[in-house]
Amino acid sequence: MDIAHLHFLVAEADAAQRRTLVELLGQLGASRVTDVPDGHLALQRLEAGFTPKVDVAIVDLALPGMDGLELIRSVGSLHAATGAVVDGLRLIVTGAQPAGLLFSVETLAQAYGVELLGTVGKPVTAAKLKPLLDNYTPLVRSSEAAGSPRFSFQEIGIGLQKRQFEPFFQPKIELATGQVKGLEAFARWRHPEHGVLGPGAFIDALEQNNRVDFLDWSMIELSAERCRWLQDQGIPVPISINLAPETLAHPAFVRQITACIGRHRILPEYLTFEMPESSVLNTDPEFIERLVRLRMMGFGLAIDDYGTGRSNLQLLARIPFTELKIDRSFVDGASKRRPLGTVLRSCLGLAHSLDRMSVAVGVETRQDWDFLQNLGCTYAQGYHIANPMEAAAFPGWLEDWRHFF
C-alpha cells in the first residue's frame, strides 16, 4: 500500500528505537512522520488537532509519564467526547511483552472504541510493520457520514410495500470440497434515487419502532421465491435468513412460514434461520418450544455471531441448532495471532463435540481459508469467496466457481 499521503506519529521513549521507527517508515514509503518521546506529548499532538491530522500513531506501551495503556484510554475518551478530533486515527502498539499480553491490549483498545491496526513485539522490523500498514483503509469521516441519506420509518415502510427491498446472497462453501452448500441472504434496498443501500440506511429506524419483523418477513418471502427460482434453474441450494427474536416469538410465525414454503413449493430443509447468540440463549419455554418445532419440521437453525455473547454452555447444548456461525472477529487474522487461533479452535471443537456444522464468517484472505481448512472447519463465507450478489447473478458466479475448483 502507498503510505506517502499518511501522517504518522511515533511515540517511543528510547531515542535510538524512535529513530529506527522513523527510518523504517521512510523505507516503507512514509513522507510525513512526527516523533515524540512520551505519552503526554503524543496526546497533546492529538488533542490540538495537529495539522496535518495524524492518520497512524505508533505507540510504545512503556512510554514515560503516560504509558501506552493510559494513552489508549485517553484516545478512547477523546473519541467518545469529540469524535472529530481523532476521527480516522489508527493505532499500532509496540512492546516487549509476550504475544498473548499484546493480544489483550488489542482487546482493551477495542473496548475503548479505539481503531487498532495491530500490535508489534519488539524489536520492530519492516517485515512486522508492513502487513499492519497494508491493513490501513481510510475511515469515513464524520462530515461524509453526515451527508449519507437518512430515512424515516414511513419512508422505509413505503419502500417495503413497493418491493424495493430484496435479498442479496453470499455463498457458503464447504472447505473440504469447495462445493457451494448454501447462501446467506442480506437485506438490500434498491432506492430509486440513492441506489443499492445496506442495513445501515434502514435498520435503526425499524428497530426504534420495533418493526424489524416487517423487514424479516419481506426477506423470508423473497428468499423463498428466489430459492424456488434457483431450483427451477437446476440449482437446488439452501438459503439462510437472519431473523430477529421478536419475529420468531410471534404466535403466528410457524403458521405463516408453513404457508410461505407452501406458496413457493420448497421443502423446509431449504431454509435456515439465523439468530444472534444472545437472543437464542434464553430459558423462555415458549421460545425453546418454537425452536424445537421448527427443527421437527425440518428447518435449519443457526446461532449467529457465536463468541460475542455470554454463552450458557449447558443451554447451548440443549438448543436444537444445526450450525454454529463463528463471528468474524475470531476468524480474521487467526492464522497470524496465536491467542485468536486458540479461541477459534475452541469454537470449532465445541461445534464438533455437539455434532453441529461450523461456519466461519468473514473469511477475507486465502490464508484465512487455508487455516480454517487445516482446523477442520465445515463451511466458510466471506469476501475472499464472494461479495453478496443478487439472485440473478448467482448462476453465472457458480459456473465460474466450479471452473476454479
mmCIF file of N, CA, C and O in Angstrom, residues 11 24 58 128 138 159 191 203 229 252 276 304 336 339 350 357:
data_model
loop_
_atom_site.group_PDB
_atom_site.id
_atom_site.type_symbol
_atom_site.label_atom_id
_atom_site.label_comp_id
_atom_site.label_asym_id
_atom_site.label_seq_id
_atom_site.Cartn_x
_atom_site.Cartn_y
_atom_site.Cartn_z
ATOM 1 N N ALA A 11 5.437 7.526 18.939
ATOM 2 C CA ALA A 11 5.614 7.810 20.362
ATOM 3 C C ALA A 11 6.453 6.695 20.971
ATOM 4 O O ALA A 11 5.960 5.591 21.227
ATOM 5 N N LEU A 24 12.359 3.239 9.457
ATOM 6 C CA LEU A 24 11.590 2.132 8.881
ATOM 7 C C LEU A 24 10.391 2.653 8.099
ATOM 8 O O LEU A 24 10.094 2.177 6.994
ATOM 9 N N ILE A 58 2.039 5.231 16.125
ATOM 10 C CA ILE A 58 2.740 4.042 16.606
ATOM 11 C C ILE A 58 3.159 4.323 18.039
ATOM 12 O O ILE A 58 3.946 5.242 18.306
ATOM 13 N N LYS A 128 7.584 -6.886 10.096
ATOM 14 C CA LYS A 128 6.461 -6.920 11.038
ATOM 15 C C LYS A 128 5.504 -5.758 10.811
ATOM 16 O O LYS A 128 4.290 -5.890 10.973
ATOM 17 N N PRO A 138 -8.930 3.992 4.742
ATOM 18 C CA PRO A 138 -9.469 5.239 5.295
ATOM 19 C C PRO A 138 -10.849 5.036 5.888
ATOM 20 O O PRO A 138 -11.695 4.339 5.314
ATOM 21 N N GLY A 159 -40.991 1.855 0.985
ATOM 22 C CA GLY A 159 -40.041 1.064 0.189
ATOM 23 C C GLY A 159 -40.325 -0.424 0.285
ATOM 24 O O GLY A 159 -40.239 -1.156 -0.721
ATOM 25 N N HIS A 191 -32.947 1.716 -3.737
ATOM 26 C CA HIS A 191 -33.632 3.003 -3.635
ATOM 27 C C HIS A 191 -33.662 3.684 -5.004
ATOM 28 O O HIS A 191 -32.645 3.709 -5.711
ATOM 29 N N ILE A 203 -31.951 -0.073 9.170
ATOM 30 C CA ILE A 203 -32.214 -0.973 10.295
ATOM 31 C C ILE A 203 -32.514 -0.217 11.583
ATOM 32 O O ILE A 203 -33.355 -0.630 12.387
ATOM 33 N N TRP A 229 -36.857 -20.167 -7.608
ATOM 34 C CA TRP A 229 -36.329 -19.814 -8.930
ATOM 35 C C TRP A 229 -35.023 -20.540 -9.206
ATOM 36 O O TRP A 229 -34.811 -21.070 -10.309
ATOM 37 N N ALA A 252 -47.959 -16.425 15.487
ATOM 38 C CA ALA A 252 -48.360 -16.926 14.171
ATOM 39 C C ALA A 252 -47.171 -17.319 13.300
ATOM 40 O O ALA A 252 -47.371 -17.683 12.134
ATOM 41 N N PRO A 276 -28.930 -14.280 16.535
ATOM 42 C CA PRO A 276 -27.739 -13.986 17.337
ATOM 43 C C PRO A 276 -27.681 -14.856 18.577
ATOM 44 O O PRO A 276 -28.712 -15.225 19.158
ATOM 45 N N ASP A 304 -25.867 -17.304 15.234
ATOM 46 C CA ASP A 304 -25.017 -16.343 14.537
ATOM 47 C C ASP A 304 -24.150 -15.584 15.540
ATOM 48 O O ASP A 304 -24.482 -15.501 16.723
ATOM 49 N N LYS A 336 -2.496 -15.665 12.114
ATOM 50 C CA LYS A 336 -1.284 -14.949 12.492
ATOM 51 C C LYS A 336 -1.175 -14.709 13.991
ATOM 52 O O LYS A 336 -0.099 -14.387 14.485
ATOM 53 N N PRO A 339 -3.326 -16.352 20.172
ATOM 54 C CA PRO A 339 -4.495 -16.339 21.067
ATOM 55 C C PRO A 339 -5.814 -16.412 20.306
ATOM 56 O O PRO A 339 -6.745 -17.097 20.723
ATOM 57 N N LEU A 350 -16.073 -27.059 19.993
ATOM 58 C CA LEU A 350 -17.406 -27.102 20.589
ATOM 59 C C LEU A 350 -18.431 -27.556 19.557
ATOM 60 O O LEU A 350 -19.269 -28.423 19.837
ATOM 61 N N MET A 357 -22.591 -28.352 12.512
ATOM 62 C CA MET A 357 -21.751 -27.799 11.465
ATOM 63 C C MET A 357 -21.168 -26.467 11.945
ATOM 64 O O MET A 357 -21.850 -25.689 12.618
#
